[in-house]
Amino acid sequence: MLIKRADRQARRGNLTAALGHSSGGLDRRAFLRRSGLAAGGLAALGALPLGSVRKAQAAGPTAGAPITIRKNICTHCSVGCTVMAEVQNGVWIGQEPGWDSPINRGSHCAKGAATRELVHGDRRLRYPMKLVNGQWTRLSWDTALNEIGDKLMEIREKSGPDSVYWLGSAKFTNEGAYLNRKFAAFWGTNNSDHQARICHSTTVAGVANTWGYGAMTNSYSDIRNAKTMIIMGGNPAEAHPVSLQHLLEGKEMQRANMIVIDPRMTRTAAHATEYVRLRSGTDIPVVYGMLWHIFKNGWEDKEFIEQRVYGMDDIRKEVEKWTPEEVERVSGVPGAQLERVAKMFATEKPATLIWCMGATQHTVGTANVRALCIALLATGNVGKSGAGANIFRGHTNVQGATDLGLDVVTLPLYYGLAEGAWRHWGRVWEVEYDWMQSRFASKQIMETPGIPSTRWFDAVTLPKDQVTQSDNLKAMFIMGHGGNTVTRMPKAAEGMEKLDLLVVADPHPTTWAHLSERKNGTYLLPIATSYETAGSRTASNRAIQWGEQIVKPIFESKDDNEVMYLLAKKLGFADRMFKNIKVENNLPVVEDILREINRGGWSTGYCGQSPERLKTHMANQKDFDMLTQKATTGPAKGDYYGLPWPCWGTPEFKHPGTPLLYNTNLSVMEGGGTFRPRFGVEREETLADGSKRKVSLLGNGYYSKDSEIKDGYPEFTLGILKKLGWDKDLTEAELATIQKVNPTTPDAVSWALDLSGGIQRVAITHGCVPYGNGRARANAFGLPDAIPVHREPIYTPRPDLVAKYPTLPDARQFRVPNIGFTVQKAAVDKGVAKQFPLILSSGRLVEYEGGGEETRSNKWLAELQQDMFIKINPSDAAERGIKDGGWVWVTGAEHNSKARMKALVTERVGKGVTWAPFHFGGWFQGEDQRAKYPKGADPVVLGESVNVLTTYGFDPVTGMQEPKATLCQVRAA
Amino acid sequence: MARMKFLCDADRCIECNACVTACKNENEVPWGINRRRVVTLNDGKPGERSISMACMHCTDAPCAAVCPTNVFYTTADGVVLHSKDLCIGCGYCFYACPFGAPQYPRVGNFGSRGKMDKCTFCAGGPEADGSKEEYEKYGANRLAEGKLPLCAEMCSTKSLLAGDGDIIAQIYKERVTRRGYGSGAWGWKTAYREGIST
Amino acid sequence: MGLLLARIRAAVVAVGILMIAGFAAPAFAQQPNAVNPNASVPSEAQLFQKLNKLEGRCSIPDAKACTLEQPAGRDWRSFHQVTLPWIGAIAILGMLLVLVLFYLLRGMVKLESGRSGRTVVRFNAFERFVHWMTAVCFLILAISGLNITFGRSVLLPLLGPDTFTAWSQWAKYAHNYLSFPFTIGVVLICLMWIAGNIPNRVDVEWLKRGGGMVGHDHPPAYRFNAGQKMIYWIVVLGGGAAAITGYLLMFPFYTTDVTGMQLAQVVHGTVGVLFFAAMLAHIYIGTVGMEGAFEAMGSGEVDVNWAREHHRLWLEEELARTGPNESQTQPRATPAE
């Protein structure tokens, strides 16, 4: 009776036959494939074709109905894992591993493997709601958008367009992000931001200011080629688990050095070959400490520096101050260990640097990033395989949303806010510059960076004269951004209460729904998740992947793009905004949006990735090699997977994408490149004796493969082409377009403004990079700290060091004051470090993401982390009578803030250090606020947010907050 | 005939819990039932290692031996399955299981155990392969479709291997040889009375 | 016993695993010194040299999930598969054999002086209610318990899997639910009769004379003779042990972990079969083994002659207390068999 298995072989389905079974069990080949261990070629043998239909013998809801496979991208980090969804009768019934993806090869982490639950929707917002006298009331989409639109117009009338804040999301598709930025522009404000502000804004600023583009230079899979990898301020084992597949396999195959530098002995460190514990906020001393040994022993790459780096001598001067003794005094890292690490990094090459929030989320975030870049430059570890700055970003499309301008300082694709940028996008959008300017309060404010998302509540609560725009913020329109990921939550709650209008457009109510005592004027709009939305997403490695809509939006949820269209219609600029975008049933056609991006995205090489090319890649993933990311066969042969930007020229130009930035070993047409001379071609330096000299910023005798110019060169314009005599290669149509771009001085039209793509095409045909061939800047003149210098955190546990390493003076940045210096001085004077003796740092858990609303609403994930906790060292816990698993009160250094959570007593954190995850919300200063959520839409797990405790401190370049180094006190509850 | 086994390469496991949620997802396992889990030894200390653990589908399975109502059977692939129809929820398999695999839904008023649930190696139960009844009681039957357990298929670092014992042992050996270290095939001695010599 | 000790040791040692397994871990690694996280990776074999159970940290708030491996399950299995059936079989079958032989050799212990026709109250209604409640529960618990140990080899082949499971399921429910009245019964028995069951010097004499079982001796006894006292203490202690261990198993993980539950089951099983064997003797002596004994728990009144023969001292006490000419001298219409 119980041995029915004997005849099972006969019953196995067709798939078994397809896999080539010989004798019952899975044979080796089939096995390797099914376990994702086989290489691409082998994997091709038994592949399920995309969209194939498999007979449903297995029992989801209905037996017999056909099952369709749809591909989308996991939304929970930037690795870009392919999610393979099995859909039956319009219901997502199962997930299969996407073996063919050259990025994740079937793998997922806890979040990716549980992602189907998101669309189950047990805890999703079901219909639009509004807060009426403290009660959530249902209303129709029409009513909601009408009321919101009227209120927005009223605020616009009274306070001007800058009083409305458009907070976007890294979970938008590229098309959604672009549309959101465009929307803000058409509304008439630069107050348009998203999560990148609080994650990698400092990376983007620091890296772009060094060598041209603000993105990961290499790719996850390329890390397999590294001989030494340093992970500094990152815990990818929890934040980017699938990346560890590449790191660990690389470590095994190369027998590579894997060094983790972090205040916590993280799960990543557990698999490292060496772990270095530093004090939070002392990254620059540690990097300089390494460079001290590198310069002293002559381990630097002199030829590389000579040819490709500007200003390294200025760095040497600063590094001299960082003797091993001083480094140890400040950071706690012993010199001998640092010497060993420095030697590995400089001599066992290629070496790569990996960083995340540990480096970026500081008042010195940009300087930290710059220091890391300088370490790479000094050792010649950029622009080649196995090397580079591998910056792991945090959401599906945070790279894409950054690229597409959800940023207070620029229009899409880093064109900036100057008149030229507005005119460029005006040409792409086909709207008149004058009309666009009329949308803004003034031309001046049109070209002024907006308020960063870290400061929105300051812009609400500060006296009007301290906010450099026509009025305070009066309304927040939030699409897909949590309220608990920004520091200083007690201040945010205050800000919320003062807002006239708060609109939260999200699949979940989010912390915005419960924080503050608002009684009226809050709207919740149910939005489709990323899985219910088609469009492209840019992974951390700049590869763009096309995701299909897996199922139709559930309940009354609407696509982001549809909501933006409807609201634009209500506000009266839909016709202009969607001039070149077809709208079907109120839903803008995503392919059209991407084509518009292609038409304007020259500066960053977002021009070659047409929807058709991206869809071809997605459908033929199996053709791409995991290690090189290159298609070896099939319709995309020669392309790199996802056409990682820059993908130059028009789609027809068929540039394969750029897998490694600044790689001179390849010709530009194969994805090669050089550093970008983005900050002029020469610089006037003042020497010690007061005399001046001009120094070239162009490449010094280096060039990319097949370049016809064997030295540095500036960016291409029509004028330069003429000088070189290459303008003859332009077609007439191209010339006509260039003429149209600038009828008065066509020679000034550059590769980035030429809407024909002709200048790029011609430059590349001659083996040259359109943006020019320059030197990376070790000295990033123009930044507040052109040479990175150490500055103590605002709330430092070492007040004795503040005199020598103070934070920057107070200044007005991004329309609001940054009084970091005053706050730091007051903290030192008041002896805050005595009252709050523990360092508080925050970070990610593998089970949750971001503010955590959607993951804490996912029962499969929520079960794994049911309580907010703080990690504390056993000796600190013992001193305070705190037991592992016991409740504690944590108090913060500002606002008399307090938070109740559980203690996790562990040696993972050193003595004097605590760490807490930032994903929790739903409690506020000890109070469970579950009742404040709309009924049925409360997450499964609630908890105190660590950002109740985090404090003041902003990076001067980007407005980045400081959640990684503040102070707290813990006592048993 | 293949002998199906699990192998967790602790030097690759990063406690990402993908195996745990993949299992929940594929088999619609309810809250409180953990067919698979990840345990970290030496947490936060040098030598920290995580191991993903579920039913190991033992040779001469102790659960089967002690079951008062004889609900267990071993398939031709060496997978240890059980019949929920015959289970009375006595808990004996849990006492005998070296790996803490058996799980019991709470039923009744006093923590009384319902019918035992455990990892099936994604091979369902005694009902007809791929039938609705089988899915509802035991979850998916991937093996019958020529697929391996989803936990291993989705493992983020290819740490958790599932499949023919000889093949996965070979893969593990090759790995250890290539990288030069390996803390062993956790649980194999207990489950299969044999380790992997590397 | 070695097994039990090993188990206890396992439990104690396992608690300290994190500290012990830390090998070269510094007491507090707060000082940022050179750490090679790979240098001290433990292997399973190394850990098992020191520990009987591997435990760690897991994110699920479920302590039992954090036990990675407990090979002790194998020992428990051998107890359950080998030791317990042997103990049970020997104890139960052995006891039956002894009783049968005894009956054949000795026959029923007759009332030597014949019935007097006068009775004396031995157990009042409440006592009898408690006794029978406990007894009925016990029998059902015993049978359903034995089913767990022996059912698979004895009943399953006869009933077939479906019927056997249905029966076992009901048996389990009965076992769980009847444990409550049984436990109450044991507690009441304990309280009710404790006064008469404190061992004293009379018992020594009684035991020396073999309780009068052999031959036709009648050693003196108070209300309970030494044999009955043994039954009492078996019921109180055995019943108590069975109840406590039973509840540990019934409320899994409330107070104990898997090691504790294995221990509990070992105790429960062993006590259970021995208890059952002892009760067989009790049942024997209360029924076919002795004339006039059943009446004590049947009607609650025993013949004065019976009392005199078996509980002389108690009868004397009773008579002294109530006076010699009580009304219960009326002959009973139907003497109990």
PDB file of N, CA, C and O in Angstrom, chain A residues 185 213 271 449 519 526 579 734 741 945:
ATOM      1  N   ALA A 185       9.239  67.995 -12.956  1.00  0.00           N
ATOM      2  CA  ALA A 185       9.670  69.089 -13.819  1.00  0.00           C
ATOM      3  C   ALA A 185       8.458  69.824 -14.384  1.00  0.00           C
ATOM      4  O   ALA A 185       8.416  71.054 -14.397  1.00  0.00           O
ATOM      5  N   TYR A 213      31.627  58.616 -13.868  1.00  0.00           N
ATOM      6  CA  TYR A 213      30.277  58.097 -13.723  1.00  0.00           C
ATOM      7  C   TYR A 213      30.061  57.546 -12.324  1.00  0.00           C
ATOM      8  O   TYR A 213      30.953  56.896 -11.771  1.00  0.00           O
ATOM      9  N   HIS A 271      32.973  34.474   6.543  1.00  0.00           N
ATOM     10  CA  HIS A 271      33.516  33.704   5.424  1.00  0.00           C
ATOM     11  C   HIS A 271      34.756  34.343   4.824  1.00  0.00           C
ATOM     12  O   HIS A 271      35.238  33.920   3.782  1.00  0.00           O
ATOM     13  N   PRO A 449      19.333  73.268  -6.936  1.00  0.00           N
ATOM     14  CA  PRO A 449      18.992  71.944  -6.384  1.00  0.00           C
ATOM     15  C   PRO A 449      17.883  72.021  -5.349  1.00  0.00           C
ATOM     16  O   PRO A 449      17.772  73.009  -4.617  1.00  0.00           O
ATOM     17  N   LYS A 519      -4.943  63.823  11.704  1.00  0.00           N
ATOM     18  CA  LYS A 519      -6.339  63.362  11.756  1.00  0.00           C
ATOM     19  C   LYS A 519      -7.009  63.501  10.403  1.00  0.00           C
ATOM     20  O   LYS A 519      -8.013  62.862  10.121  1.00  0.00           O
ATOM     21  N   PRO A 526      -3.559  52.704  -3.341  1.00  0.00           N
ATOM     22  CA  PRO A 526      -2.983  51.371  -3.531  1.00  0.00           C
ATOM     23  C   PRO A 526      -2.289  51.259  -4.889  1.00  0.00           C
ATOM     24  O   PRO A 526      -2.888  51.553  -5.923  1.00  0.00           O
ATOM     25  N   LYS A 579       3.215  63.772 -24.727  1.00  0.00           N
ATOM     26  CA  LYS A 579       3.143  64.113 -26.143  1.00  0.00           C
ATOM     27  C   LYS A 579       3.644  62.976 -27.025  1.00  0.00           C
ATOM     28  O   LYS A 579       3.044  62.646 -28.045  1.00  0.00           O
ATOM     29  N   GLU A 734      22.114  63.078 -39.819  1.00  0.00           N
ATOM     30  CA  GLU A 734      22.746  63.362 -38.518  1.00  0.00           C
ATOM     31  C   GLU A 734      23.138  64.827 -38.435  1.00  0.00           C
ATOM     32  O   GLU A 734      22.876  65.505 -37.438  1.00  0.00           O
ATOM     33  N   VAL A 741      19.696  71.049 -33.203  1.00  0.00           N
ATOM     34  CA  VAL A 741      19.955  71.159 -31.762  1.00  0.00           C
ATOM     35  C   VAL A 741      20.485  72.548 -31.439  1.00  0.00           C
ATOM     36  O   VAL A 741      20.069  73.173 -30.468  1.00  0.00           O
ATOM     37  N   SER A 945      11.326  51.533  15.287  1.00  0.00           N
ATOM     38  CA  SER A 945      12.288  51.897  14.247  1.00  0.00           C
ATOM     39  C   SER A 945      13.553  52.462  14.882  1.00  0.00           C
ATOM     40  O   SER A 945      13.478  53.279  15.793  1.00  0.00           O
TER      41      SER A 945
END
